[in-house]
Tab-separated table of C-alpha atoms in Angstrom:
chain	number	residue	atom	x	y	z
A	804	UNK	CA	120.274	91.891	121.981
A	805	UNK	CA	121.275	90.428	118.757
A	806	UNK	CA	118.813	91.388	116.290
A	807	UNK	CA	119.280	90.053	112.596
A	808	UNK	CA	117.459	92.108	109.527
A	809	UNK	CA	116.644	90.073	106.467
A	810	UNK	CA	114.765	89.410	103.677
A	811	UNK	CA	110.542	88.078	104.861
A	812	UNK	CA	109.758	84.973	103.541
A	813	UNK	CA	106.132	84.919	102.786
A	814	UNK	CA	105.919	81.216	103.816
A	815	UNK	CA	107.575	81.623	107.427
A	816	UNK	CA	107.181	85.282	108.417
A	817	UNK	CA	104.152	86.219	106.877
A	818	UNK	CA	101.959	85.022	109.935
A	819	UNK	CA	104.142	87.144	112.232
A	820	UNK	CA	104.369	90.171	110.153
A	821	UNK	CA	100.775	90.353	110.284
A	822	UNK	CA	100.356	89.960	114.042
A	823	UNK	CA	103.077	93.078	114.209
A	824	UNK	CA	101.404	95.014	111.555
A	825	UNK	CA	98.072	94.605	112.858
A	826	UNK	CA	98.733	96.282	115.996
A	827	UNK	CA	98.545	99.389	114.000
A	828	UNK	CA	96.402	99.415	111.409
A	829	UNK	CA	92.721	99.999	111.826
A	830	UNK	CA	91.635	96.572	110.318
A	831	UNK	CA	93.728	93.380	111.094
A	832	UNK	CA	95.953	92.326	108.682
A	833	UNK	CA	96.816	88.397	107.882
A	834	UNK	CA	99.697	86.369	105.845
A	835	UNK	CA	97.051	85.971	102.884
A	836	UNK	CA	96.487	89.860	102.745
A	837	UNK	CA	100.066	90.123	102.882
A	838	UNK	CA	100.395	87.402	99.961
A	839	UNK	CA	97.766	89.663	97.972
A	840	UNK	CA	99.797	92.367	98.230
A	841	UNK	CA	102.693	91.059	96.474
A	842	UNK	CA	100.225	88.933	94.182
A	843	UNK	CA	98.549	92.201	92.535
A	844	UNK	CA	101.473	94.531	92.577
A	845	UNK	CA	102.012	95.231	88.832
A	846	UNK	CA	105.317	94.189	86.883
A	847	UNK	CA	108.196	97.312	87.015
A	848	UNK	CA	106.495	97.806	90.667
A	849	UNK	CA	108.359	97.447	93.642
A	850	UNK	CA	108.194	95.753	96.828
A	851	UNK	CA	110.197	94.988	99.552
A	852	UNK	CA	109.606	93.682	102.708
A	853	UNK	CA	112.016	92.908	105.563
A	854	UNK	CA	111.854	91.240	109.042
A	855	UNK	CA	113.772	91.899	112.283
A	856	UNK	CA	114.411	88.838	114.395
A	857	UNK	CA	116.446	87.937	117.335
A	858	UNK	CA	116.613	84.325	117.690
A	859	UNK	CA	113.205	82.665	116.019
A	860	UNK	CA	111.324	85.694	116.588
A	861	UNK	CA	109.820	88.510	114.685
A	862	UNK	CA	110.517	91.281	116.285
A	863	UNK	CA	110.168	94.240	113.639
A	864	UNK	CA	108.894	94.376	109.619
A	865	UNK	CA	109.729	97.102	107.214
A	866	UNK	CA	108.209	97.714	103.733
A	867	UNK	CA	109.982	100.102	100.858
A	868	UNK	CA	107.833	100.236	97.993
A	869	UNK	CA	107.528	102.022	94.424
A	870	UNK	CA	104.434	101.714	91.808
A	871	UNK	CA	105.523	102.288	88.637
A	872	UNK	CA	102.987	105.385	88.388
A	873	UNK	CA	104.707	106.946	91.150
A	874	UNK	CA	106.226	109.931	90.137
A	875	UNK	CA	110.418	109.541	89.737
A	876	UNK	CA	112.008	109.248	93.229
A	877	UNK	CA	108.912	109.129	95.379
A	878	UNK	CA	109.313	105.819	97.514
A	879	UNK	CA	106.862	104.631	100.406
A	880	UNK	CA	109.569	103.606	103.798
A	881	UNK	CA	107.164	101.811	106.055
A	882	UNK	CA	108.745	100.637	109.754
A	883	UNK	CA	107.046	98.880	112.437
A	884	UNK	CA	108.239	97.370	115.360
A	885	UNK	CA	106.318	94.658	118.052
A	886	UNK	CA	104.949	97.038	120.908
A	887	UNK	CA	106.968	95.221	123.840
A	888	UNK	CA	109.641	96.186	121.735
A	889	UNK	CA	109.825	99.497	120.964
A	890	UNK	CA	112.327	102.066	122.209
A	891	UNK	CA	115.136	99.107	121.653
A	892	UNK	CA	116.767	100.734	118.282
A	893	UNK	CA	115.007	98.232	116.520
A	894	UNK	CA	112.943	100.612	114.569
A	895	UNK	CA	116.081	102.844	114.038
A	896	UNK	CA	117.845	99.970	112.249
A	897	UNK	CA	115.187	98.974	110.527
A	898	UNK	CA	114.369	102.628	109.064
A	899	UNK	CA	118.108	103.143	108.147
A	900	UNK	CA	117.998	99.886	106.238
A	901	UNK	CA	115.070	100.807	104.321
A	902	UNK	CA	116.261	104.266	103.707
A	903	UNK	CA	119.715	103.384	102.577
A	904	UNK	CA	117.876	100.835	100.046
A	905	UNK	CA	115.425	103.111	98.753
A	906	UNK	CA	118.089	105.984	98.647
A	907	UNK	CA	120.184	102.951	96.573
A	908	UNK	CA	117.651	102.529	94.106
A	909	UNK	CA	116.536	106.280	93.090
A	910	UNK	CA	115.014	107.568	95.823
A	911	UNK	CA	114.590	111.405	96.346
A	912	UNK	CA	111.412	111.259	98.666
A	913	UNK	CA	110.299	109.343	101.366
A	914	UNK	CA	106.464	108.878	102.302
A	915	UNK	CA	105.134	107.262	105.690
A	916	UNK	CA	102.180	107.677	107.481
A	917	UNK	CA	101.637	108.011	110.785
A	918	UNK	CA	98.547	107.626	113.024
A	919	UNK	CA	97.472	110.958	114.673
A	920	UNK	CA	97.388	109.316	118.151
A	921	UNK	CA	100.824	107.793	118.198
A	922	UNK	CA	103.199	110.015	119.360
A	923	UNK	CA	105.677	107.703	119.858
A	924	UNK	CA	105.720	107.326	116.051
A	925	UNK	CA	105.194	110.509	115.345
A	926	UNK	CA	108.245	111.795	117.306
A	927	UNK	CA	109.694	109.243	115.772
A	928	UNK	CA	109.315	110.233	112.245
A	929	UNK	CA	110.283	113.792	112.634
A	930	UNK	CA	113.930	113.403	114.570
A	931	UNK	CA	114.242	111.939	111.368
A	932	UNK	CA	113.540	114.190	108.978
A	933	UNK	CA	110.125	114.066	108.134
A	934	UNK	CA	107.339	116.614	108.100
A	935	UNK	CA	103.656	116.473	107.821
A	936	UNK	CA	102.196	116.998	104.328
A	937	UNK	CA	98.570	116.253	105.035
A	938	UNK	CA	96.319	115.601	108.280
A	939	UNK	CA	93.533	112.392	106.778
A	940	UNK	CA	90.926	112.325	108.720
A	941	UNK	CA	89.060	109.210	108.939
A	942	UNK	CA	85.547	108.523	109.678
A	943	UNK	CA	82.740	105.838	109.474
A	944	UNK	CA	79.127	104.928	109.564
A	945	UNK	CA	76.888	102.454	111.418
A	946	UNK	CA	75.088	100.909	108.042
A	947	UNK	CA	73.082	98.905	110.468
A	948	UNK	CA	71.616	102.753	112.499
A	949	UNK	CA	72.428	104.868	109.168
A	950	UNK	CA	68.762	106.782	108.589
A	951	UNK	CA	68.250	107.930	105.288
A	952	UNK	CA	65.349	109.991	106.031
A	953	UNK	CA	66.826	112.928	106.096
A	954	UNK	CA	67.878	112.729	102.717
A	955	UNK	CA	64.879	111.672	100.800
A	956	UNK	CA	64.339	114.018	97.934
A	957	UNK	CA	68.220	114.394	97.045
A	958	UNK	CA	68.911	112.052	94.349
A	959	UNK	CA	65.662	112.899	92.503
A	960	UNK	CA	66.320	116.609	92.341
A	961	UNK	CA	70.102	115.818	91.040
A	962	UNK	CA	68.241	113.549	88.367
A	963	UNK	CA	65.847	116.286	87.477
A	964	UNK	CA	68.724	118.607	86.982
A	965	UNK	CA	69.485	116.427	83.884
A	966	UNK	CA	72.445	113.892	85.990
A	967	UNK	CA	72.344	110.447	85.584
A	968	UNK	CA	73.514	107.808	87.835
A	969	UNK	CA	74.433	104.356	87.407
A	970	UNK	CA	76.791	101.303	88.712
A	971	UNK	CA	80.242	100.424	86.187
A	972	UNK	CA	78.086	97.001	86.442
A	973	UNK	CA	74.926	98.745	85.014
A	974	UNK	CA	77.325	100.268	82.250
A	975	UNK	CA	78.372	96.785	81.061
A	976	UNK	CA	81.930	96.788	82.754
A	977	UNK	CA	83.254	97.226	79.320
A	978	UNK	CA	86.645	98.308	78.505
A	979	UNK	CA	85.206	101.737	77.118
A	980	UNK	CA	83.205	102.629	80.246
A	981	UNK	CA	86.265	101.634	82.428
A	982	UNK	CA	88.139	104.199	80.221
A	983	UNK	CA	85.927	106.988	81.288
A	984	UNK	CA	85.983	105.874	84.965
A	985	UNK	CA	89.254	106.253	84.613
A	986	UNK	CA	88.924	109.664	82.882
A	987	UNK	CA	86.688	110.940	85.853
A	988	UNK	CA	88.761	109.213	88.530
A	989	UNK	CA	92.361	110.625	87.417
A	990	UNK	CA	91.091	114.423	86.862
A	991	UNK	CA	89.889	114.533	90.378
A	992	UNK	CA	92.049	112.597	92.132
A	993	UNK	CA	94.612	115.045	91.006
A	994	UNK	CA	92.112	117.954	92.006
A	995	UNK	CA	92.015	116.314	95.546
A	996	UNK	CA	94.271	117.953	98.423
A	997	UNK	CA	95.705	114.881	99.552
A	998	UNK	CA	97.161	114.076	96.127
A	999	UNK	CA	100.645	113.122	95.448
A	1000	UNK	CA	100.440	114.336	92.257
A	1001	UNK	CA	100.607	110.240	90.967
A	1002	UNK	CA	97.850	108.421	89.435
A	1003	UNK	CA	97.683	105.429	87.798
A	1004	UNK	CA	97.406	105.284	83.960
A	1005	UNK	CA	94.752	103.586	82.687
A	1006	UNK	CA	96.317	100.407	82.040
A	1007	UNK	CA	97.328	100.653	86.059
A	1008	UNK	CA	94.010	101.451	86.843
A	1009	UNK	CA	92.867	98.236	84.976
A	1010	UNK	CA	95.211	96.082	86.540
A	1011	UNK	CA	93.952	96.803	90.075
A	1012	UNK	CA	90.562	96.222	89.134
A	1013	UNK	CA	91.567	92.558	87.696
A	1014	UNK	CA	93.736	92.024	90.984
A	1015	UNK	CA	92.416	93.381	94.190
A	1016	UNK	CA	89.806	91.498	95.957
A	1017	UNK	CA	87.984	94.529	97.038
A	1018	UNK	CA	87.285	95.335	93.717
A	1019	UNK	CA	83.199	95.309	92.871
A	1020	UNK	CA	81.788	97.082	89.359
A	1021	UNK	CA	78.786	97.502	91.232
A	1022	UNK	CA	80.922	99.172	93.727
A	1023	UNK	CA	81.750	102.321	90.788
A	1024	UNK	CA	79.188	104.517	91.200
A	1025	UNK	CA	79.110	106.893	88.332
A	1026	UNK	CA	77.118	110.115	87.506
A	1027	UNK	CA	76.779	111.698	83.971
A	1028	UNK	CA	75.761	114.075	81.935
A	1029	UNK	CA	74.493	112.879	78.611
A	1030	UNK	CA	77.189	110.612	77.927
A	1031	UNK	CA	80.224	112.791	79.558
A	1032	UNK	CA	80.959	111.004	83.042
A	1033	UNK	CA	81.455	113.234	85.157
A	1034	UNK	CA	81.560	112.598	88.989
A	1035	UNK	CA	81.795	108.695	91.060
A	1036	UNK	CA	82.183	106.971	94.208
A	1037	UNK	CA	84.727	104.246	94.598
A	1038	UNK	CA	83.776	101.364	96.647
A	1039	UNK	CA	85.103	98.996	97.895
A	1040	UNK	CA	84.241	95.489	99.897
A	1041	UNK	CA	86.608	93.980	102.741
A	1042	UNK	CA	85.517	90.087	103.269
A	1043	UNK	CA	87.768	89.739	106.013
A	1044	UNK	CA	86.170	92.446	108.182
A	1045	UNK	CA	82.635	92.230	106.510
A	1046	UNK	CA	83.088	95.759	105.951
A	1047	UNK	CA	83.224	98.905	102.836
A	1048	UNK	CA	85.015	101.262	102.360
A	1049	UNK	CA	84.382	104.966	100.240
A	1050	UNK	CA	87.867	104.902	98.308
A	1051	UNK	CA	87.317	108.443	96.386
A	1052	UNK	CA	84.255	110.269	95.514
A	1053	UNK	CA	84.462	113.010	93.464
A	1054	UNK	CA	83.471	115.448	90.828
A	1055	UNK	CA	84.382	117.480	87.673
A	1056	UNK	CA	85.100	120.787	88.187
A	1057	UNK	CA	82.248	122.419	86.166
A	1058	UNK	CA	79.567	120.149	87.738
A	1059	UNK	CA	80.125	121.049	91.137
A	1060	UNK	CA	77.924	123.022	93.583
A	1061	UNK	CA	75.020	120.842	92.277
A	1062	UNK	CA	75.189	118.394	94.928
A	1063	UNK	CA	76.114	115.414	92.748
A	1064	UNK	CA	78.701	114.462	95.155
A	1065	UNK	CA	76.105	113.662	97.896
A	1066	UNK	CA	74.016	111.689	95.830
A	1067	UNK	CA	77.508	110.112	95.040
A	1068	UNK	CA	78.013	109.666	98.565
A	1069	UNK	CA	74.104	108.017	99.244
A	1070	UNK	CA	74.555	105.555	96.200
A	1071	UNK	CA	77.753	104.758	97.836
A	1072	UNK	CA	75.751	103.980	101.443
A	1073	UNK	CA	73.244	101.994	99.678
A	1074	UNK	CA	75.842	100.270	97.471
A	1075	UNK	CA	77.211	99.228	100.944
A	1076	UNK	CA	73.753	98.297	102.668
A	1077	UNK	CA	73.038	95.963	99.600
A	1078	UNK	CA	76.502	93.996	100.167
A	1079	UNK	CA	74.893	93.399	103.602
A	1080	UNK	CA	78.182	94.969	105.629
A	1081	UNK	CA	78.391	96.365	108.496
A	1082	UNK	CA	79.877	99.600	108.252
A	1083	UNK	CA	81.217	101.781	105.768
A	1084	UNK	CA	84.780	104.200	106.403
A	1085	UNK	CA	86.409	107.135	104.011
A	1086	UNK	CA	89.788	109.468	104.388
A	1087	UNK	CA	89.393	112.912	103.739
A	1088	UNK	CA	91.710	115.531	103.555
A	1089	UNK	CA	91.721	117.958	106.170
A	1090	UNK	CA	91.845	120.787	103.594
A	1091	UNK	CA	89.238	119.113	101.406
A	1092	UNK	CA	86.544	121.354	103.714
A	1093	UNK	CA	83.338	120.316	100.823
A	1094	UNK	CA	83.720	116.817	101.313
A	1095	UNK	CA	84.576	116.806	105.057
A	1096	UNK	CA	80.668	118.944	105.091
A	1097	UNK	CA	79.728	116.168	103.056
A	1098	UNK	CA	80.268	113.432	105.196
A	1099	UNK	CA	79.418	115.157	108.048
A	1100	UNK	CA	76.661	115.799	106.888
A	1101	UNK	CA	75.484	112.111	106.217
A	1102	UNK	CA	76.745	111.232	110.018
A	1103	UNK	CA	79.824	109.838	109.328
A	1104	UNK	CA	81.316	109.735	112.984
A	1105	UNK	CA	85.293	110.814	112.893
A	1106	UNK	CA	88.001	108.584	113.899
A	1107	UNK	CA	91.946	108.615	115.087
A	1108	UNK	CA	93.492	109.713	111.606
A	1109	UNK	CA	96.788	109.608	109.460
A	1110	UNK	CA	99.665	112.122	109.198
A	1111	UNK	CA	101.064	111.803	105.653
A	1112	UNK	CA	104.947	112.467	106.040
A	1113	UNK	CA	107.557	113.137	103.668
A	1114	UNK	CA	111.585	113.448	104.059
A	1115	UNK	CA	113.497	114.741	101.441
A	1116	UNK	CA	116.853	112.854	100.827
């Protein structure tokens, strides 16, 4: 076996990559999503991608990569190897690569994920030094069985408690209310269990709103109070697999217990139902026990989830 790691060239490997990478992720991946990726990431980010190949053939892809909001020394070391191929070393050379580049260029932290019904990868990932962080759960809902019956009454109570809610669209998508999205959406994702303790800045935050094609204002959901934001519900739209998904919902500290996150979470539905997709998926912590009720709650239906790994260099 003479296997040969280089750099992926998005105009020849691309198409492979994708075919490898897709037999892993829950949503398949093509060259153009790949292409995307690289597009969008912001300047003083990094990304890295590498192939495997014995002869013409793509056997095996890594990914090392670094946002520049990341805190210092936290690197992502992503391996993946064709499944006829696996138990051949390939994935061991490939993971030593990445390490040994990430390791070159500052890193002191290495984050993978793993799905929860691979142990192959999972075994994988700790005889090499990595240990589980968080458990994600994920979880989706049939738009075209959802019944909102059951709910009627919720969002007009929240109102009548003196909460607001409206679209980033609705708001004007200004630079000002993007500010306070951002204000909202850093606060608690930091709050969250799953965080990393990285967020964006503002001017991140902005970026990936200009870049990503999921990106919708009338996918923000926001709540306020007067003119203090204070709770949303991220979503976004996936063309490819005519599909939405609930990015982050969440809520300032001293507005909670009022049930603004479910109304969060039903704006978020209809949001969805409106774009006329099929179904609609979220991660959740497995410590984050509110927003797991939450969602169970509004029948979200649990799926195979992530293991979020770390090794320490």
């Amino acid at each position: 076996m003479n296997i040969t790691i280089r750099p992926a060239d998005p105009q020849t490997d691309y198409e492979h990559a994708a075919e490898i990478i897709s037999t892993f992720e829950r949503d398949a991946v093509s060259a153009d999503t790949l292409r995307e990726w690289d597009r969008i990431a912001e300047a003083g980010s990094l990304r890295r991608r590498m192939v495997a190949v014995e002869g013409e053939q793509i056997v095996g892809y890594s990914l090392v990569s670094h946002n520049i909001w990341d805190k210092n020394g936290l690197y992502i070391a992503w391996v993946v190897v064709d499944p006829a191929r696996r138990g051949q070393g390939i994935g061991a050379r490939l993971w030593q690569e990445a390490q040994d580049f990430a390791q070159a260029h500052g890193a002191q932290l290495l984050s993978a994920e793993v799905l929860d019904n691979d142990p192959v990868s999972l075994g994988f990932a700790e005889k090499r030094g990595y240990v589980t962080e968080h458990h994600m759960f994920e979880s989706v809902i049939d738009l075209k069985t959802f019944d909102p019956t059951p709910f009627e009454g919720v969002l007009e109570a929240v109102k009548a408690d003196g909460i607001r809610f409206f679209s980033l669209a609705d708001a004007g998508d200004t630079r000002e209310a993007r500010h306070k999205l951002w204000e909202v959406n850093y606060t608690t994702a930091l709050e969250d269990p799953s965080s990393t303790g990285s967020f964006p800045d503002a001017e991140a935050l902005n970026h990936i709103f200009n870049t990503n094609s999921w990106f919708r204002p009338d996918g923000q959901i926001l709540a306020a109070d007067g003119e203090n934001y204070v709770g949303l519900s991220a979503v976004g739209y996936y063309k490819d697999s005519n599909s939405a998904y609930n990015l982050m919902t969440g809520v300032m500290q001293a507005y909670r217990g009022r049930k603004i996150a479910l109304a969060l979470k039903l704006l978020s539905i209809r949001a969805a139902q409106n774009w006329g997709v099929d179904t609609i998926r979220t991660n959740n912590d497995s410590q984050n026990a509110p927003m797991l009720a939450i969602n169970r709650k509004l029948g979200y239906v649990p799926q195979p989830g992530i293991f979020r790994m770390t090794r320490t260099l």
